[in-house]
Amino acid sequence: MKEKIKIIEAIKEGNVEDILRGRQKYRIEPPTLVPDVFPTDINQVLFEYFYNQSDVKNIQLLLENSLIKLTKSSATDLYISILFFDSILFMEDKGIATFKIDTSRLVAEIASGIQKFREELKKSITFDNGLIKKDPMNVIVRFNQRYNNKYNFSILED
């Protein structure tokens, strides 16, 4: 129930992107046993703030638009958007997502963001929680190989 209050509050304040970034009161602590660094617990955020809130008007569009905003603002935000996008695809495949996103729309925006922030993505990025991800481009390339093989699309414009 508290996530419902927080999502409505975030919508009113225009802070939906902060939920995805794992900022302050919206942050869900990522699992400590995961061998990588994350800004928040991505799967829990998707369930608690979005998939379990189907009665919130335009929740799907809110998620899509927020992910798109992240693709344009910084290398860190773009990477966060890609992490969410990857989890969303997995949840849709497994039938556990309560709605589907417009994949082609997000693919185009992510590809554009990668072109814009490519050099920064080859270095390191820092999440709001202080954790540093080194060379996130390696992860993006791995994700893209799977997208090519499984879904027949690419987020990399080589």
PDB file of C-alpha atoms in Angstrom:
ATOM      1  CA  MET A   1       0.000   0.000   0.000  1.00  0.00           C
ATOM      2  CA  LYS A   2       2.829   2.404   0.766  1.00  0.00           C
ATOM      3  CA  GLU A   3       4.124   2.058  -2.814  1.00  0.00           C
ATOM      4  CA  LYS A   4       0.696   3.095  -4.121  1.00  0.00           C
ATOM      5  CA  ILE A   5       0.879   6.270  -2.051  1.00  0.00           C
ATOM      6  CA  LYS A   6       4.449   6.882  -3.209  1.00  0.00           C
ATOM      7  CA  ILE A   7       3.664   6.368  -6.913  1.00  0.00           C
ATOM      8  CA  ILE A   8       0.691   8.746  -6.709  1.00  0.00           C
ATOM      9  CA  GLU A   9       2.875  11.260  -4.854  1.00  0.00           C
ATOM     10  CA  ALA A  10       5.655  10.854  -7.445  1.00  0.00           C
ATOM     11  CA  ILE A  11       3.176  11.371 -10.294  1.00  0.00           C
ATOM     12  CA  LYS A  12       1.837  14.554  -8.690  1.00  0.00           C
ATOM     13  CA  GLU A  13       5.353  15.868  -8.066  1.00  0.00           C
ATOM     14  CA  GLY A  14       6.670  14.787 -11.479  1.00  0.00           C
ATOM     15  CA  ASN A  15       9.241  12.479  -9.853  1.00  0.00           C
ATOM     16  CA  VAL A  16       8.509   9.140 -11.508  1.00  0.00           C
ATOM     17  CA  GLU A  17      12.082   9.052 -12.857  1.00  0.00           C
ATOM     18  CA  ASP A  18      13.333   9.234  -9.257  1.00  0.00           C
ATOM     19  CA  ILE A  19      11.583   5.928  -8.560  1.00  0.00           C
ATOM     20  CA  LEU A  20      13.582   4.351 -11.386  1.00  0.00           C
ATOM     21  CA  ARG A  21      16.801   5.994 -10.182  1.00  0.00           C
ATOM     22  CA  GLY A  22      16.239   4.636  -6.675  1.00  0.00           C
ATOM     23  CA  ARG A  23      16.390   8.090  -5.143  1.00  0.00           C
ATOM     24  CA  GLN A  24      15.720   8.703  -1.460  1.00  0.00           C
ATOM     25  CA  LYS A  25      12.294   7.584  -0.289  1.00  0.00           C
ATOM     26  CA  TYR A  26      11.605   5.558  -3.446  1.00  0.00           C
ATOM     27  CA  ARG A  27      14.657   3.328  -3.179  1.00  0.00           C
ATOM     28  CA  ILE A  28      14.236  -0.390  -2.666  1.00  0.00           C
ATOM     29  CA  GLU A  29      17.511  -1.888  -1.471  1.00  0.00           C
ATOM     30  CA  PRO A  30      18.957  -4.237  -4.104  1.00  0.00           C
ATOM     31  CA  PRO A  31      19.797  -7.794  -3.059  1.00  0.00           C
ATOM     32  CA  THR A  32      23.296  -8.021  -1.565  1.00  0.00           C
ATOM     33  CA  LEU A  33      24.052 -11.427  -3.095  1.00  0.00           C
ATOM     34  CA  VAL A  34      23.925 -10.103  -6.667  1.00  0.00           C
ATOM     35  CA  PRO A  35      27.435  -9.929  -8.201  1.00  0.00           C
ATOM     36  CA  ASP A  36      26.830  -6.532  -9.825  1.00  0.00           C
ATOM     37  CA  VAL A  37      25.890  -2.993  -8.791  1.00  0.00           C
ATOM     38  CA  PHE A  38      22.392  -1.588  -9.181  1.00  0.00           C
ATOM     39  CA  PRO A  39      20.723   1.701  -8.224  1.00  0.00           C
ATOM     40  CA  THR A  40      17.715  -0.071  -6.695  1.00  0.00           C
ATOM     41  CA  ASP A  41      16.002  -3.468  -6.761  1.00  0.00           C
ATOM     42  CA  ILE A  42      14.756  -3.250 -10.338  1.00  0.00           C
ATOM     43  CA  ASN A  43      12.371  -6.216 -10.248  1.00  0.00           C
ATOM     44  CA  GLN A  44      10.794  -5.111  -6.972  1.00  0.00           C
ATOM     45  CA  VAL A  45      10.392  -1.557  -8.276  1.00  0.00           C
ATOM     46  CA  LEU A  46       8.626  -2.878 -11.374  1.00  0.00           C
ATOM     47  CA  PHE A  47       6.253  -4.983  -9.286  1.00  0.00           C
ATOM     48  CA  GLU A  48       5.601  -2.649  -6.374  1.00  0.00           C
ATOM     49  CA  TYR A  49       5.473   0.689  -8.190  1.00  0.00           C
ATOM     50  CA  PHE A  50       4.126  -0.295 -11.597  1.00  0.00           C
ATOM     51  CA  TYR A  51       2.754  -3.822 -12.159  1.00  0.00           C
ATOM     52  CA  ASN A  52       0.816  -3.886  -8.876  1.00  0.00           C
ATOM     53  CA  GLN A  53      -0.669  -0.432  -9.566  1.00  0.00           C
ATOM     54  CA  SER A  54      -2.828  -1.262 -12.591  1.00  0.00           C
ATOM     55  CA  ASP A  55      -5.622   0.961 -11.244  1.00  0.00           C
ATOM     56  CA  VAL A  56      -3.383   4.045 -11.535  1.00  0.00           C
ATOM     57  CA  LYS A  57      -4.418   5.817 -14.724  1.00  0.00           C
ATOM     58  CA  ASN A  58      -1.955   5.369 -17.619  1.00  0.00           C
ATOM     59  CA  ILE A  59       0.587   3.480 -15.470  1.00  0.00           C
ATOM     60  CA  GLN A  60       2.050   1.776 -18.566  1.00  0.00           C
ATOM     61  CA  LEU A  61       2.522   5.090 -20.371  1.00  0.00           C
ATOM     62  CA  LEU A  62       3.992   6.632 -17.232  1.00  0.00           C
ATOM     63  CA  LEU A  63       6.611   3.885 -17.090  1.00  0.00           C
ATOM     64  CA  GLU A  64       7.409   4.138 -20.809  1.00  0.00           C
ATOM     65  CA  ASN A  65       7.682   7.929 -20.785  1.00  0.00           C
ATOM     66  CA  SER A  66       9.852   7.889 -17.669  1.00  0.00           C
ATOM     67  CA  LEU A  67      12.199   5.334 -19.218  1.00  0.00           C
ATOM     68  CA  ILE A  68      12.427   7.474 -22.353  1.00  0.00           C
ATOM     69  CA  LYS A  69      13.257  10.579 -20.297  1.00  0.00           C
ATOM     70  CA  LEU A  70      16.094   8.655 -18.675  1.00  0.00           C
ATOM     71  CA  THR A  71      17.539   7.725 -22.088  1.00  0.00           C
ATOM     72  CA  LYS A  72      18.094  11.407 -22.836  1.00  0.00           C
ATOM     73  CA  SER A  73      19.474  12.876 -19.608  1.00  0.00           C
ATOM     74  CA  SER A  74      22.794  11.173 -18.779  1.00  0.00           C
ATOM     75  CA  ALA A  75      24.847   8.018 -19.303  1.00  0.00           C
ATOM     76  CA  THR A  76      23.868   6.827 -15.819  1.00  0.00           C
ATOM     77  CA  ASP A  77      20.159   7.401 -16.422  1.00  0.00           C
ATOM     78  CA  LEU A  78      20.388   5.718 -19.824  1.00  0.00           C
ATOM     79  CA  TYR A  79      21.984   2.657 -18.236  1.00  0.00           C
ATOM     80  CA  ILE A  80      19.237   2.569 -15.599  1.00  0.00           C
ATOM     81  CA  SER A  81      16.660   2.702 -18.396  1.00  0.00           C
ATOM     82  CA  ILE A  82      18.383  -0.220 -20.135  1.00  0.00           C
ATOM     83  CA  LEU A  83      18.429  -2.272 -16.919  1.00  0.00           C
ATOM     84  CA  PHE A  84      14.693  -1.717 -16.492  1.00  0.00           C
ATOM     85  CA  PHE A  85      14.034  -2.435 -20.170  1.00  0.00           C
ATOM     86  CA  ASP A  86      15.875  -5.749 -19.889  1.00  0.00           C
ATOM     87  CA  SER A  87      13.906  -6.766 -16.788  1.00  0.00           C
ATOM     88  CA  ILE A  88      10.647  -5.747 -18.446  1.00  0.00           C
ATOM     89  CA  LEU A  89      11.379  -7.969 -21.462  1.00  0.00           C
ATOM     90  CA  PHE A  90      12.117 -10.881 -19.124  1.00  0.00           C
ATOM     91  CA  MET A  91       8.903 -10.355 -17.157  1.00  0.00           C
ATOM     92  CA  GLU A  92       6.845 -10.058 -20.328  1.00  0.00           C
ATOM     93  CA  ASP A  93       8.389 -13.296 -21.645  1.00  0.00           C
ATOM     94  CA  LYS A  94       7.581 -15.121 -18.411  1.00  0.00           C
ATOM     95  CA  GLY A  95       4.018 -13.769 -18.392  1.00  0.00           C
ATOM     96  CA  ILE A  96       4.441 -12.043 -15.038  1.00  0.00           C
ATOM     97  CA  ALA A  97       4.138  -8.457 -16.278  1.00  0.00           C
ATOM     98  CA  THR A  98       0.627  -7.054 -15.823  1.00  0.00           C
ATOM     99  CA  PHE A  99       0.964  -4.948 -18.980  1.00  0.00           C
ATOM    100  CA  LYS A 100       3.230  -4.757 -22.017  1.00  0.00           C
ATOM    101  CA  ILE A 101       5.327  -1.803 -23.070  1.00  0.00           C
ATOM    102  CA  ASP A 102       5.819  -0.438 -26.583  1.00  0.00           C
ATOM    103  CA  THR A 103       9.127  -2.186 -27.223  1.00  0.00           C
ATOM    104  CA  SER A 104       9.864  -0.597 -30.600  1.00  0.00           C
ATOM    105  CA  ARG A 105       9.420   2.897 -29.170  1.00  0.00           C
ATOM    106  CA  LEU A 106      11.850   2.201 -26.344  1.00  0.00           C
ATOM    107  CA  VAL A 107      14.365   0.435 -28.600  1.00  0.00           C
ATOM    108  CA  ALA A 108      14.614   3.542 -30.794  1.00  0.00           C
ATOM    109  CA  GLU A 109      15.099   5.860 -27.814  1.00  0.00           C
ATOM    110  CA  ILE A 110      17.648   3.577 -26.144  1.00  0.00           C
ATOM    111  CA  ALA A 111      19.624   3.240 -29.400  1.00  0.00           C
ATOM    112  CA  SER A 112      19.670   7.016 -29.752  1.00  0.00           C
ATOM    113  CA  GLY A 113      20.815   7.419 -26.145  1.00  0.00           C
ATOM    114  CA  ILE A 114      23.627   4.917 -26.618  1.00  0.00           C
ATOM    115  CA  GLN A 115      24.879   6.902 -29.598  1.00  0.00           C
ATOM    116  CA  LYS A 116      24.773  10.089 -27.523  1.00  0.00           C
ATOM    117  CA  PHE A 117      26.491   8.677 -24.411  1.00  0.00           C
ATOM    118  CA  ARG A 118      28.670   5.938 -25.982  1.00  0.00           C
ATOM    119  CA  GLU A 119      32.022   7.312 -24.763  1.00  0.00           C
ATOM    120  CA  GLU A 120      30.796   7.783 -21.187  1.00  0.00           C
ATOM    121  CA  LEU A 121      29.372   4.249 -21.188  1.00  0.00           C
ATOM    122  CA  LYS A 122      32.839   2.888 -21.985  1.00  0.00           C
ATOM    123  CA  LYS A 123      34.225   4.419 -18.777  1.00  0.00           C
ATOM    124  CA  SER A 124      32.288   4.272 -15.505  1.00  0.00           C
ATOM    125  CA  ILE A 125      29.055   5.663 -14.147  1.00  0.00           C
ATOM    126  CA  THR A 126      27.977   6.401 -10.580  1.00  0.00           C
ATOM    127  CA  PHE A 127      24.483   5.718  -9.270  1.00  0.00           C
ATOM    128  CA  ASP A 128      22.749   7.960  -6.728  1.00  0.00           C
ATOM    129  CA  ASN A 129      23.488   5.367  -4.043  1.00  0.00           C
ATOM    130  CA  GLY A 130      27.228   5.901  -4.632  1.00  0.00           C
ATOM    131  CA  LEU A 131      27.868   2.565  -6.311  1.00  0.00           C
ATOM    132  CA  ILE A 132      30.074   2.708  -9.402  1.00  0.00           C
ATOM    133  CA  LYS A 133      29.542   0.571 -12.500  1.00  0.00           C
ATOM    134  CA  LYS A 134      32.701   0.183 -14.569  1.00  0.00           C
ATOM    135  CA  ASP A 135      32.372  -0.044 -18.354  1.00  0.00           C
ATOM    136  CA  PRO A 136      28.587  -0.493 -18.567  1.00  0.00           C
ATOM    137  CA  MET A 137      28.977  -0.738 -22.344  1.00  0.00           C
ATOM    138  CA  ASN A 138      30.113  -4.358 -21.876  1.00  0.00           C
ATOM    139  CA  VAL A 139      26.757  -5.230 -20.320  1.00  0.00           C
ATOM    140  CA  ILE A 140      24.908  -3.331 -23.051  1.00  0.00           C
ATOM    141  CA  VAL A 141      26.761  -5.292 -25.753  1.00  0.00           C
ATOM    142  CA  ARG A 142      25.843  -8.580 -24.012  1.00  0.00           C
ATOM    143  CA  PHE A 143      22.200  -7.531 -23.716  1.00  0.00           C
ATOM    144  CA  ASN A 144      22.189  -6.550 -27.376  1.00  0.00           C
ATOM    145  CA  GLN A 145      23.476  -9.968 -28.462  1.00  0.00           C
ATOM    146  CA  ARG A 146      20.515 -11.555 -26.688  1.00  0.00           C
ATOM    147  CA  TYR A 147      18.104  -9.017 -28.207  1.00  0.00           C
ATOM    148  CA  ASN A 148      19.449  -9.807 -31.682  1.00  0.00           C
ATOM    149  CA  ASN A 149      19.142 -13.563 -31.172  1.00  0.00           C
ATOM    150  CA  LYS A 150      15.875 -13.736 -29.259  1.00  0.00           C
ATOM    151  CA  TYR A 151      13.860 -10.715 -30.382  1.00  0.00           C
ATOM    152  CA  ASN A 152      15.472  -9.773 -33.697  1.00  0.00           C
ATOM    153  CA  PHE A 153      16.189  -6.145 -32.802  1.00  0.00           C
ATOM    154  CA  SER A 154      19.270  -4.153 -31.856  1.00  0.00           C
ATOM    155  CA  ILE A 155      19.850  -1.253 -29.495  1.00  0.00           C
ATOM    156  CA  LEU A 156      23.284  -0.632 -31.004  1.00  0.00           C
ATOM    157  CA  GLU A 157      23.629   1.321 -34.214  1.00  0.00           C
ATOM    158  CA  ASP A 158      27.095   0.253 -35.335  1.00  0.00           C
TER     159      ASP A 158
END
